[in-house]
Coordinates of N, CA and C and ligand atoms in Angstrom, one line a residue:
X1 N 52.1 -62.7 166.4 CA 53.0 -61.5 166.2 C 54.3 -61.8 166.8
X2 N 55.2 -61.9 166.3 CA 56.6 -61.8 166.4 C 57.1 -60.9 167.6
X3 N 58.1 -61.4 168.5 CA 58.4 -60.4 169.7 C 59.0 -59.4 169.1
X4 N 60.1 -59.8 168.0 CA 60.9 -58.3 167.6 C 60.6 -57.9 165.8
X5 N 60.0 -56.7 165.6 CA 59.9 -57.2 164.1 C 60.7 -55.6 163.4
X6 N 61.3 -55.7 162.8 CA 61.7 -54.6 161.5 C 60.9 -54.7 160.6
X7 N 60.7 -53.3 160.0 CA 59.7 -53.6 158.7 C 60.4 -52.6 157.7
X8 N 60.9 -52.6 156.9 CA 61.4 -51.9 156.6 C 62.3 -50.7 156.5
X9 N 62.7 -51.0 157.4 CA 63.4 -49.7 158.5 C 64.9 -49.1 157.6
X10 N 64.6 -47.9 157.2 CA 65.9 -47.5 156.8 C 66.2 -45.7 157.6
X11 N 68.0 -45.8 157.3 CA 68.5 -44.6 158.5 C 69.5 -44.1 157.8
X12 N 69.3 -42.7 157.4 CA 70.3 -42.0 157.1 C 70.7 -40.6 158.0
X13 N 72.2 -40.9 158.1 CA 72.6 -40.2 159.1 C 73.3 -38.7 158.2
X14 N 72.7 -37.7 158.6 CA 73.1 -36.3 157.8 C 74.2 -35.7 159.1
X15 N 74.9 -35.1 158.2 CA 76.3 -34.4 159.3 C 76.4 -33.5 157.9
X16 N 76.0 -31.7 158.5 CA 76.0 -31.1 157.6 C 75.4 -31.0 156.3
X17 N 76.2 -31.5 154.7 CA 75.4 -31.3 153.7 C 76.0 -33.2 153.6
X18 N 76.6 -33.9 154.2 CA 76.6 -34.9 153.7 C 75.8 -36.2 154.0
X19 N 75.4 -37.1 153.4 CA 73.9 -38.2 154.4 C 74.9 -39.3 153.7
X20 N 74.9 -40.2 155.1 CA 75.0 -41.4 154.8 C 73.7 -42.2 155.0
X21 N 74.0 -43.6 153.7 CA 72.7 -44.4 154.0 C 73.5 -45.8 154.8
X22 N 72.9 -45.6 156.0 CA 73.7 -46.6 156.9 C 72.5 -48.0 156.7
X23 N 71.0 -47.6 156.6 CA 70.2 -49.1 156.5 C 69.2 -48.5 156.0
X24 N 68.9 -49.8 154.6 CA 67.7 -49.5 154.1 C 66.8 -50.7 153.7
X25 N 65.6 -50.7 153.8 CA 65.0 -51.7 153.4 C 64.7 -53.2 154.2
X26 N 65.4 -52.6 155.8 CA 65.6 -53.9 156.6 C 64.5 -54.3 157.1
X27 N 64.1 -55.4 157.2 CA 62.9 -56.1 157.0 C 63.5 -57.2 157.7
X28 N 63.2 -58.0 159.1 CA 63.2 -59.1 159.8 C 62.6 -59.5 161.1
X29 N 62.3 -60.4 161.6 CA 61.9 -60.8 163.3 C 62.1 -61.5 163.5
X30 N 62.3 -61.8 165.1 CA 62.7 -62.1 166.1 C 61.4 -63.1 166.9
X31 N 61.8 -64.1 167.0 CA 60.9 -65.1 168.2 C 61.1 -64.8 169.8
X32 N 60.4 -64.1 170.5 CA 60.6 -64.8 172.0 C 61.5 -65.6 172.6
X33 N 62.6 -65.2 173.5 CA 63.3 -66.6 173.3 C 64.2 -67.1 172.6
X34 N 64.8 -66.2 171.6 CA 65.6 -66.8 170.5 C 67.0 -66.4 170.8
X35 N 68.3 -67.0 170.5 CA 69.4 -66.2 170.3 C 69.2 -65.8 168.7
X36 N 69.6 -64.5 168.6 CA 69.5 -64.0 166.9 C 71.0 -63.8 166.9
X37 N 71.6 -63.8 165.7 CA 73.3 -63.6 165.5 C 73.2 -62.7 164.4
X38 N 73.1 -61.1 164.3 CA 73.0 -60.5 163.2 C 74.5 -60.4 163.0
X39 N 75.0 -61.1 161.8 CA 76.5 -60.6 161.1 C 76.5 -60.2 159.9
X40 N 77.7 -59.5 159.5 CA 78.0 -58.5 158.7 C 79.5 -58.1 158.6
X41 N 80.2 -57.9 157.8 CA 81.1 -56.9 157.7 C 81.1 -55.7 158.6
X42 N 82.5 -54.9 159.0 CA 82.6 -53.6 159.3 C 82.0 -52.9 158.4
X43 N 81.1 -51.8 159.3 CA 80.2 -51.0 158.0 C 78.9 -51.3 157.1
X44 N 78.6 -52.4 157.9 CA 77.2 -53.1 156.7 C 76.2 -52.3 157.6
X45 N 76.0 -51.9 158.9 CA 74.9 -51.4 159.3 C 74.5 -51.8 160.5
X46 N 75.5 -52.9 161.2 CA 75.0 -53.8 162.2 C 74.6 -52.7 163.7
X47 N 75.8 -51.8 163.9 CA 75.3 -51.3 165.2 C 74.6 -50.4 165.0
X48 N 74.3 -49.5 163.8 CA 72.8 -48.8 163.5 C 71.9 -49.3 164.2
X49 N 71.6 -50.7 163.5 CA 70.5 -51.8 163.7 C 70.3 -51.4 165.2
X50 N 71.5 -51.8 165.8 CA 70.9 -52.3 167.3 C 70.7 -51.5 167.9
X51 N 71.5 -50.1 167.7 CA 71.3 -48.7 168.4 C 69.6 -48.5 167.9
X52 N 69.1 -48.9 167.1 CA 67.5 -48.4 167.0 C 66.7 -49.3 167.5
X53 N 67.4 -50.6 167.9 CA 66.2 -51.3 168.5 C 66.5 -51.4 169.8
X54 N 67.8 -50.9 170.4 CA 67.6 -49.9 171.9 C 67.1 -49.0 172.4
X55 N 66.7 -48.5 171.1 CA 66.3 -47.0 171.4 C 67.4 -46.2 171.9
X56 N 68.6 -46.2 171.4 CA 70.0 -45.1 171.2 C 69.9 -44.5 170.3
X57 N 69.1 -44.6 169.1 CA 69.4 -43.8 168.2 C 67.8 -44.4 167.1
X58 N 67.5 -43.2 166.3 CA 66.2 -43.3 166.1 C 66.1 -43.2 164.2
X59 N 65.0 -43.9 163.5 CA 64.8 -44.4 162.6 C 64.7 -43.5 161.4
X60 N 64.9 -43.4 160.4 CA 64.6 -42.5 159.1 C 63.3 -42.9 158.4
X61 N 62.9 -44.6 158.6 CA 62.2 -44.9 157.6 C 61.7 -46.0 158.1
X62 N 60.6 -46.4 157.9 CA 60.1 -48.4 158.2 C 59.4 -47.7 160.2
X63 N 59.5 -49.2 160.6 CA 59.1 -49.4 161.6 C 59.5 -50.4 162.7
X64 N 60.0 -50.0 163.9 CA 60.7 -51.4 164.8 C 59.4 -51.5 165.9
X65 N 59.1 -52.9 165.7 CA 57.9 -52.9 167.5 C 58.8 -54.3 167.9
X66 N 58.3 -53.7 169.3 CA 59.0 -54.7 170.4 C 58.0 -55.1 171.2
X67 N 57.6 -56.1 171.3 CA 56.4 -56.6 172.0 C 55.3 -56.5 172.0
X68 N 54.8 -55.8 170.5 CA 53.6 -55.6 170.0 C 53.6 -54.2 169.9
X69 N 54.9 -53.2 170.2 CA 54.5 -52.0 170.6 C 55.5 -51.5 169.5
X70 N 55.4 -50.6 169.0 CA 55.8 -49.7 167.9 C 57.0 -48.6 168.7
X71 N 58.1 -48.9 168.7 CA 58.9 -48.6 169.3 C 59.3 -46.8 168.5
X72 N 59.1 -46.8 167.2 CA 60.1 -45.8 166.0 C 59.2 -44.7 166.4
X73 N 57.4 -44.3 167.2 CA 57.2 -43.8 166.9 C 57.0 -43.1 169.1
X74 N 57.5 -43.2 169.6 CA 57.8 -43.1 171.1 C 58.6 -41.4 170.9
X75 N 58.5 -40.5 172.2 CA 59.1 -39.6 171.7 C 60.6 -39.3 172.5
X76 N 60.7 -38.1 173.3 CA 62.4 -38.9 173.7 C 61.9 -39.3 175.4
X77 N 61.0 -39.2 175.7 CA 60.7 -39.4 177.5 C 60.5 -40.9 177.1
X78 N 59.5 -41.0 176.4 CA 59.0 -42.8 175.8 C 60.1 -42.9 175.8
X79 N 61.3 -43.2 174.9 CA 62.4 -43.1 174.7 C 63.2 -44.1 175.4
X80 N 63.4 -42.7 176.2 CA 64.5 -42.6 178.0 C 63.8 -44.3 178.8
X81 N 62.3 -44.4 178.8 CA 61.8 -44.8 179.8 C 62.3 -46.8 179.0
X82 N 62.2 -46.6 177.6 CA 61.7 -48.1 177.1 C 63.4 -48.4 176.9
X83 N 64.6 -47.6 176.8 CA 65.8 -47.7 177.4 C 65.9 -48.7 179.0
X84 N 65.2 -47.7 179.5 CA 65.8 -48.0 181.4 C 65.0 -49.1 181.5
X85 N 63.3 -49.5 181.5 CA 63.2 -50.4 181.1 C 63.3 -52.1 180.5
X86 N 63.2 -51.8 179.4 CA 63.4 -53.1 178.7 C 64.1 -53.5 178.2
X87 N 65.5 -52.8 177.6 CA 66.5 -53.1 177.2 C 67.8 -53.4 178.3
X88 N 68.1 -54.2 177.8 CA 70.1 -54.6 178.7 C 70.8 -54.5 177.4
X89 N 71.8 -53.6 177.6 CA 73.0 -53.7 176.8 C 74.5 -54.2 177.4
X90 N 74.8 -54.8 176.1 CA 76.6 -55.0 176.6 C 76.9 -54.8 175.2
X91 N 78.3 -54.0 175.9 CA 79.3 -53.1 174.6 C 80.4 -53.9 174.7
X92 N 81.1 -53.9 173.3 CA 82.5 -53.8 173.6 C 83.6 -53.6 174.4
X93 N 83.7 -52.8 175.1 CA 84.1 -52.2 175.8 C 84.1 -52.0 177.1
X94 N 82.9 -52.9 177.1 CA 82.1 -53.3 179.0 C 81.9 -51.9 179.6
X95 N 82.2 -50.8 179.7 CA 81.9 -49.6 180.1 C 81.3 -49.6 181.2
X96 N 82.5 -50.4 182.3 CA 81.6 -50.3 183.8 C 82.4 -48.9 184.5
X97 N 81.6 -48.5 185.5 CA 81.9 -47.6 186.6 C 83.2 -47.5 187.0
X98 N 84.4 -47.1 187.0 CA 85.9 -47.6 187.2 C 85.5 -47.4 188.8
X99 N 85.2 -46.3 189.6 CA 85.1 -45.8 190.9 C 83.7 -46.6 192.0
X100 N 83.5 -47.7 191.2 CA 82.1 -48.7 191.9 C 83.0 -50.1 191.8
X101 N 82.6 -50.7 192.9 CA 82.9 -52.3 192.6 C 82.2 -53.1 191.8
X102 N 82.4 -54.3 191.7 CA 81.5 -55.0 190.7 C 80.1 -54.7 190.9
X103 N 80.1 -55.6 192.1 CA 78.8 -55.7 192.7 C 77.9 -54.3 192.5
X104 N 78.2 -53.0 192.7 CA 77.7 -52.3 192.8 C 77.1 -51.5 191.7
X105 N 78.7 -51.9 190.8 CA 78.0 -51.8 189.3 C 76.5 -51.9 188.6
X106 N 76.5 -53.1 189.1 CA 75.1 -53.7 188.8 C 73.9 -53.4 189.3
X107 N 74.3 -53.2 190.7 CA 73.6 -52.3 191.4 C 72.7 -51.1 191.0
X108 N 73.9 -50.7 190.7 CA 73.4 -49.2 190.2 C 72.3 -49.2 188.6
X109 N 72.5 -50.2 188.2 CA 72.0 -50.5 187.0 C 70.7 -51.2 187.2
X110 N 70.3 -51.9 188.2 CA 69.3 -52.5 189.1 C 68.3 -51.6 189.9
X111 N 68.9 -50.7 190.2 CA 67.7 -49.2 190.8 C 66.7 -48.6 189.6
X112 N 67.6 -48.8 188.4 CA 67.0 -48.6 187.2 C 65.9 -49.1 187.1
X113 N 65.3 -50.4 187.5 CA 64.7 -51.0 187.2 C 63.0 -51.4 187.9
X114 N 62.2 -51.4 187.3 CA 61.0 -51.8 188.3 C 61.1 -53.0 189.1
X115 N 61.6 -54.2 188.2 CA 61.6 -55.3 188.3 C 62.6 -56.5 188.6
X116 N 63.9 -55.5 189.4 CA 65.5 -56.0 189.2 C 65.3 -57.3 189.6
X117 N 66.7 -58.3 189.1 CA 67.3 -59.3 190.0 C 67.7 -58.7 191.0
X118 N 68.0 -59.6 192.0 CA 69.5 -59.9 193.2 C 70.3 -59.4 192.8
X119 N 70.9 -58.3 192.8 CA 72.7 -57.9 191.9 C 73.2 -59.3 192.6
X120 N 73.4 -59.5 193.8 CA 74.8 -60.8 194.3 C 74.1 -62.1 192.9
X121 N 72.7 -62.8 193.1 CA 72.3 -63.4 192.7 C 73.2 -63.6 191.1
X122 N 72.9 -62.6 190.4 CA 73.4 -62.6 188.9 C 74.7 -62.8 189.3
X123 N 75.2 -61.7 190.1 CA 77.0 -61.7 190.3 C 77.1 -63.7 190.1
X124 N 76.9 -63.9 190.8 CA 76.5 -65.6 191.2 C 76.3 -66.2 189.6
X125 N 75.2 -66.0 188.7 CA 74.9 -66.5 188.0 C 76.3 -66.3 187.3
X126 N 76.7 -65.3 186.6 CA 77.8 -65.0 186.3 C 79.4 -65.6 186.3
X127 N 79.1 -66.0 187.5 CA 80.3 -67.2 187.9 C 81.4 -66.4 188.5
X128 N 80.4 -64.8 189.5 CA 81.8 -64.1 189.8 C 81.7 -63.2 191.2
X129 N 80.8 -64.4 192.0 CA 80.4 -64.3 193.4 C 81.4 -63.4 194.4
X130 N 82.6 -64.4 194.1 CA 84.0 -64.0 195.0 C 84.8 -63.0 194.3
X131 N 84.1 -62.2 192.9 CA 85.1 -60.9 192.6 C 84.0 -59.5 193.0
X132 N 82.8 -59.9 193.7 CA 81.7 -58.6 193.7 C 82.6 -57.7 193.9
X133 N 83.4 -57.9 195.3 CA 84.2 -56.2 195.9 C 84.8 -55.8 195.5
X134 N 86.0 -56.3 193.9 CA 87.1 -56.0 193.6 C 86.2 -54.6 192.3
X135 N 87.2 -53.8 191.9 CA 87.3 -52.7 191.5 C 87.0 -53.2 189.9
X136 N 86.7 -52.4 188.6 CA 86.6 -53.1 187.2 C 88.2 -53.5 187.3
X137 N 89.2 -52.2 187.7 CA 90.9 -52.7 187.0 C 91.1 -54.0 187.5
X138 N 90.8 -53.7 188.6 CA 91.3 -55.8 189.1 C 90.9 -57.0 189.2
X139 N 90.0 -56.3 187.5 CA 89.4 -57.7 186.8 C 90.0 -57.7 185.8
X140 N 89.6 -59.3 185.0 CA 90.2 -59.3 183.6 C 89.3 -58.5 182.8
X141 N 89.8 -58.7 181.4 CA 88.5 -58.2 180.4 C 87.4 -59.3 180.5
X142 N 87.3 -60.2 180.1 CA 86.7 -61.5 180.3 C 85.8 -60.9 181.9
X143 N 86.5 -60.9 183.0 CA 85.7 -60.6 184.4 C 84.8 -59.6 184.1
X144 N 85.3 -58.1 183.2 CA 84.6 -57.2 183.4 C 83.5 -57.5 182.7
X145 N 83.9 -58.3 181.3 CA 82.6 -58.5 180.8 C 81.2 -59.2 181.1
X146 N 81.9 -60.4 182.0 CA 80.9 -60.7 182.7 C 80.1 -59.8 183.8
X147 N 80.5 -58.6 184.5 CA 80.4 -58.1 185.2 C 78.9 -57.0 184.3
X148 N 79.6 -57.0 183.6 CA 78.7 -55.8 182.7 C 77.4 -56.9 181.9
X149 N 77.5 -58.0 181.6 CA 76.4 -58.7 181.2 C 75.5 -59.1 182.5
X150 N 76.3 -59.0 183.8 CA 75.4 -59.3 185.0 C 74.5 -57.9 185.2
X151 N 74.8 -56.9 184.7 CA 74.7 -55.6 185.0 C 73.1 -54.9 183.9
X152 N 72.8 -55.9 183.0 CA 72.5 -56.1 181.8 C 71.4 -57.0 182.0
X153 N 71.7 -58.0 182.6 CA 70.5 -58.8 183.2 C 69.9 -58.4 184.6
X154 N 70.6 -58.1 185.4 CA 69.7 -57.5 186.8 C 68.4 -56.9 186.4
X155 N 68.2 -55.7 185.3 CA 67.6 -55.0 184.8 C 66.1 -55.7 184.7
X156 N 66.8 -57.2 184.4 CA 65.8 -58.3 183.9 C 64.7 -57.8 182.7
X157 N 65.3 -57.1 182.0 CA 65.1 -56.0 180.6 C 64.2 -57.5 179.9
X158 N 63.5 -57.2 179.3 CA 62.7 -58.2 177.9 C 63.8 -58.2 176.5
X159 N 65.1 -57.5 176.5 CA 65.6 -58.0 175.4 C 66.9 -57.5 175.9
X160 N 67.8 -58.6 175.4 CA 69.7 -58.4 175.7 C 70.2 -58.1 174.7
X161 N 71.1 -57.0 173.7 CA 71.5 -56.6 173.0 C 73.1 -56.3 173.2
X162 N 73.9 -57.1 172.4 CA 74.9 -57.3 173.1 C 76.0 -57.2 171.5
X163 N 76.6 -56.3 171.6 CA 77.3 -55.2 170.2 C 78.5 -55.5 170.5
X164 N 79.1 -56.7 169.5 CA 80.3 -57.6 169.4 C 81.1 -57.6 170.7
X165 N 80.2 -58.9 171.6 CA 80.4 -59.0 173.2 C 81.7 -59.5 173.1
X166 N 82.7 -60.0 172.1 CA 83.7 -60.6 172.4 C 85.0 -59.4 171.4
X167 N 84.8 -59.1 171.2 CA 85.6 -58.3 170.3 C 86.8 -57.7 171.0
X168 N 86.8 -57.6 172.1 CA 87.8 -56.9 172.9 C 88.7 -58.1 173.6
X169 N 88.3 -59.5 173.5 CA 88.4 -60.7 174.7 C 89.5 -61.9 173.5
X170 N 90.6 -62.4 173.9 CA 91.2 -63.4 173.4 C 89.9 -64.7 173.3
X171 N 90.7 -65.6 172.5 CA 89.8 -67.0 172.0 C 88.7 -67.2 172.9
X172 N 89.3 -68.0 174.1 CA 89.1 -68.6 174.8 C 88.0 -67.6 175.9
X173 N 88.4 -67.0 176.1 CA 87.7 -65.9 177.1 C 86.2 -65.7 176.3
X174 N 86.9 -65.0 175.2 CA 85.5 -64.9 174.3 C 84.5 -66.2 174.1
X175 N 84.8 -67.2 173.8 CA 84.1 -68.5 173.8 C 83.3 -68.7 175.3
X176 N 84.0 -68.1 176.1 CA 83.5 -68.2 177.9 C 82.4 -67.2 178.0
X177 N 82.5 -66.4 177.1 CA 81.0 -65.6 177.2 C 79.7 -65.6 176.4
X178 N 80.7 -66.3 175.3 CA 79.8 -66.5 174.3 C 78.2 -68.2 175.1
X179 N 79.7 -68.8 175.9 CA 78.6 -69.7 176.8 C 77.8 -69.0 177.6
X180 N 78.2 -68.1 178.2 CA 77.3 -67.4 179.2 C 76.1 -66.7 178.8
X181 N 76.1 -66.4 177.1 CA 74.7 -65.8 176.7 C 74.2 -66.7 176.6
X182 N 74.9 -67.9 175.4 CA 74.1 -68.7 175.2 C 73.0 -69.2 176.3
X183 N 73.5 -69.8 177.7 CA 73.5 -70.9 178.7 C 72.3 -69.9 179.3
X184 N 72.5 -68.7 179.5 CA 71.5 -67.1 179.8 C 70.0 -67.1 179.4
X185 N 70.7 -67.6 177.7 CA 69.4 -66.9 176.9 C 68.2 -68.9 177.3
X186 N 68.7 -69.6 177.2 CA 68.5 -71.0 177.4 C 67.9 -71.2 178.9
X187 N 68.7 -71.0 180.3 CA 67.9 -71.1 181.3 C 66.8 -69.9 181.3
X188 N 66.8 -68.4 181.1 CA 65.5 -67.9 181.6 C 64.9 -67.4 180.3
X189 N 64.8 -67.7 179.5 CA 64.1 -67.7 178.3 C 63.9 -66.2 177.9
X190 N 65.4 -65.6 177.7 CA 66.2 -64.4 177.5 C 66.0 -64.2 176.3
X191 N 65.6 -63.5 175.6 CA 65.8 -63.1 173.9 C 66.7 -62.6 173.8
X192 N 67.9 -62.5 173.5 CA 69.5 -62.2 173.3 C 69.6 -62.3 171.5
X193 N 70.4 -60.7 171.4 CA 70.5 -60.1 170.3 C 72.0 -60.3 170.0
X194 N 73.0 -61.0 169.2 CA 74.4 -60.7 169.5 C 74.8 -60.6 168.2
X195 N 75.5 -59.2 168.6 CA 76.1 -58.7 166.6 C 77.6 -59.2 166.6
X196 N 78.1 -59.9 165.8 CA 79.0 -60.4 165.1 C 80.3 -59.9 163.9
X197 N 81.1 -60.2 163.7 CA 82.0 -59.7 162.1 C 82.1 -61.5 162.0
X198 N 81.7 -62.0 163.0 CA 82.6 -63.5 163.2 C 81.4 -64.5 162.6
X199 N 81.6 -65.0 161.0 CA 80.3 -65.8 160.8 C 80.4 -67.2 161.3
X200 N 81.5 -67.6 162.2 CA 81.5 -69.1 162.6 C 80.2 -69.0 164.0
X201 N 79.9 -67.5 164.5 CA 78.8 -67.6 165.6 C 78.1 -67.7 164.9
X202 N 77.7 -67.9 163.4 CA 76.1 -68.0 163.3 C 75.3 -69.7 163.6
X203 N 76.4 -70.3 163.5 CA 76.1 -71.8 164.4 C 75.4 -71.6 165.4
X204 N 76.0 -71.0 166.3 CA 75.0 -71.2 168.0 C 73.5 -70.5 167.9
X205 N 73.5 -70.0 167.1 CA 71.8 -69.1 166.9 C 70.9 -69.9 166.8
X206 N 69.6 -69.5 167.4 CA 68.5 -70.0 166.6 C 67.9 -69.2 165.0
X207 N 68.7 -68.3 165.2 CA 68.3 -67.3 163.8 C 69.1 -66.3 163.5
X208 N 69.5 -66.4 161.9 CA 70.6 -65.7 161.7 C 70.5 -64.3 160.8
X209 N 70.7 -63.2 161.0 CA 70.6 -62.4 160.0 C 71.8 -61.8 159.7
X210 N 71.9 -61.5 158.2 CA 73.1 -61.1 157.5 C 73.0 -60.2 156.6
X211 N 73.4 -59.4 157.2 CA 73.6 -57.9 157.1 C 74.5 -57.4 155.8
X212 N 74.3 -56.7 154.7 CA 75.4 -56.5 153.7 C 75.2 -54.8 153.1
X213 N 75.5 -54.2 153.6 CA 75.3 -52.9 152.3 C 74.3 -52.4 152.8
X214 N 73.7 -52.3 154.5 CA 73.1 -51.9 155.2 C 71.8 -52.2 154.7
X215 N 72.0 -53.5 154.6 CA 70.2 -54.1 154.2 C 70.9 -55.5 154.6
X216 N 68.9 -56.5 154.6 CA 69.2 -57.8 154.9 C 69.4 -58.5 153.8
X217 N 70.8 -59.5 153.9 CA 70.9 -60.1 152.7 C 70.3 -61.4 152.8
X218 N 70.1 -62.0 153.9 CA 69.0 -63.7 154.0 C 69.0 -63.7 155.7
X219 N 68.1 -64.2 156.1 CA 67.5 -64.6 157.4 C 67.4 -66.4 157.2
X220 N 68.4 -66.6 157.8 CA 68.1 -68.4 158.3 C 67.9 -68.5 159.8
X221 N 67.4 -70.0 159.4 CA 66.9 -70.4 161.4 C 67.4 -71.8 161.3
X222 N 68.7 -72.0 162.4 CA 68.8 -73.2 162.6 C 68.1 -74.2 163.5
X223 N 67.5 -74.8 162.8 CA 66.6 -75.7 163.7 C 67.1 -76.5 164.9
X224 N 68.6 -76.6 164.6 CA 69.5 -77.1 166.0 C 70.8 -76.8 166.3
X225 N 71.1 -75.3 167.0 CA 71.7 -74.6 166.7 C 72.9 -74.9 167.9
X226 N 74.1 -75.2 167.3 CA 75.3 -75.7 167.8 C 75.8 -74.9 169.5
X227 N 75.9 -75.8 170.3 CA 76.7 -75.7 171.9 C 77.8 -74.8 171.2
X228 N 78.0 -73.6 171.8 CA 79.3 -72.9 171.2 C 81.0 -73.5 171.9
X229 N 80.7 -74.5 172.6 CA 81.6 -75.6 172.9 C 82.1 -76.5 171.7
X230 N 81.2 -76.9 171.0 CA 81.5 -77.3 169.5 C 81.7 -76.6 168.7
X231 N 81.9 -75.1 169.2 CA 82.2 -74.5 167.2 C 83.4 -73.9 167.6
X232 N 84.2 -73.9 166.4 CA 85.8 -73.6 166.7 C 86.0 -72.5 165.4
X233 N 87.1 -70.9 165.6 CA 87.2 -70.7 164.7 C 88.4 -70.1 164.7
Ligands
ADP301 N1 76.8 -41.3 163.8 C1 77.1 -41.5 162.5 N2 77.2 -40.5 161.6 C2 77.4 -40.7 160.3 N3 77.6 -41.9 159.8 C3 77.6 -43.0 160.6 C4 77.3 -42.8 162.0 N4 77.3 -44.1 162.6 C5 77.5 -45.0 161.6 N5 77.7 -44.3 160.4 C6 78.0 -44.9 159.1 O1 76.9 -45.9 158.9 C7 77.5 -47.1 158.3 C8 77.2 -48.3 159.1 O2 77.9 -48.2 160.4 P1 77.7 -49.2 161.6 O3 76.3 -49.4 161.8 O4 78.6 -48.7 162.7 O5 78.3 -50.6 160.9 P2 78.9 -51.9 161.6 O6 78.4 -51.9 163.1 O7 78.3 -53.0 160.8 O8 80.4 -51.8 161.5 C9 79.0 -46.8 158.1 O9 79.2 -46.3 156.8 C10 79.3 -45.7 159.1 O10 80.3 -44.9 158.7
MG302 MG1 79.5 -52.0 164.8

């Protein structure tokens, strides 16, 4: 059995008398261990997707299990718990605590947890030992985001979901974190989810899904999937 599987999963979102069909028919899994690169266009369905296999937002149709466990059919306490749990998220937008220091950031995200890291430890893994005390503003974006992926792994969650981690970050910064999932998902045998508009990341994946029209348009697996040091875009 597959660690992450969709079966069909479709989601239509009603606001009043009008329904959008944001995903239908999605059908894919996930290996243990894998980086997956779901890309797509703005609007194909991507952060639907991920919002339901966080458990942020819940299913119209099909089925998501996560670990053998049938996630679509949990109620909102299941919910809340397979949230705090087993998921690590990173947004866009890093959405750390402005009034916590780094360190504590993580911290606070770590109490969450049965089973936390070290917050300093990660801070450390992160490559951002000597910024723990400073505040989010008197980091870069690049800092905070590392800050917030350290925040994401303390949790030491069974799945990293990470909703276009670079989108906010210049070239180079972004490429600096894109190593840090990678190098993440590779030393502790991290299942890392990372959604994309950018199809030159589907190189670094072990598995790629592509998203069109709120359905899957092909699932490839690169059998030797490129150092994101080599891929340029
Ligand atoms: N909360 C919502 N209510 C209504 N429509 C939504 C909502 N969230 C997303 N949508 C719609 O669902 C479709 C897919 O959106 P989204 O998953 O955000 O795509 P992507 O992340 O690929 O840009 C879009 O048409 C979007 O407008
Ligand atoms: Mg999106």
């Amino acid at each position: 059995m597959a660690f992450v599987t969709f079966e069909n999963v479709g989601k239509v979102y009603k606001t009043g008398d009008v329904e959008v069909r944001a995903l239908h028919n999605v059908s894919f899994k996930i290996e243990k261990g894998e980086i997956c690169v779901v890309v797509g266009q703005s609007g194909a369905g991507k952060t639907t997707l991920l919002n339901i296999l966080g458990g942020m937002d819940t299913l119209t149709e099909g089925h998501v299990l996560l670990d053998g466990r049938d996630i679509s059919t949990l109620n909102e306490k299941q919910m809340a718990t397979y949230r705090r749990f087993d998921i690590g998220f990173v947004f866009q937008f890093y959405n750390l605590i402005p009034n916590l220091t780094a360190v504590e950031n993580v911290e606070i995200a770590s109490q969450l947890s049965k089973d936390p890291l070290d917050s300093m430890a990660v801070m450390k893994q992160v490559g951002l030992a000597d910024r723990a005390l400073n505040f989010p503003a008197q980091l870069s974006g690049g800092e905070q985001q590392r800050v917030a992926i350290a925040r994401a792994l303390a949790k030491n969650p069974k799945l990293l979901l990470c909703d276009e981690p670079t989108g906010a970050l210049d070239y180079e910064t972004g490429k600096a974190i894109l190593k840090l999932l990678q190098d993440t998902c590779r030393k502790s045998g991290m299942t890392v989810v990372i959604i994309t508009h950018n199809s030159a990341l589907t190189a670094m994946a072990d598995r790629v899904v592509k998203i069109k029209n709120g359905t899957v348009a092909s699932v490839s697996i690169n059998e030797n999937p490129e150092s994101i040091e080599n891929i340029e875009w």
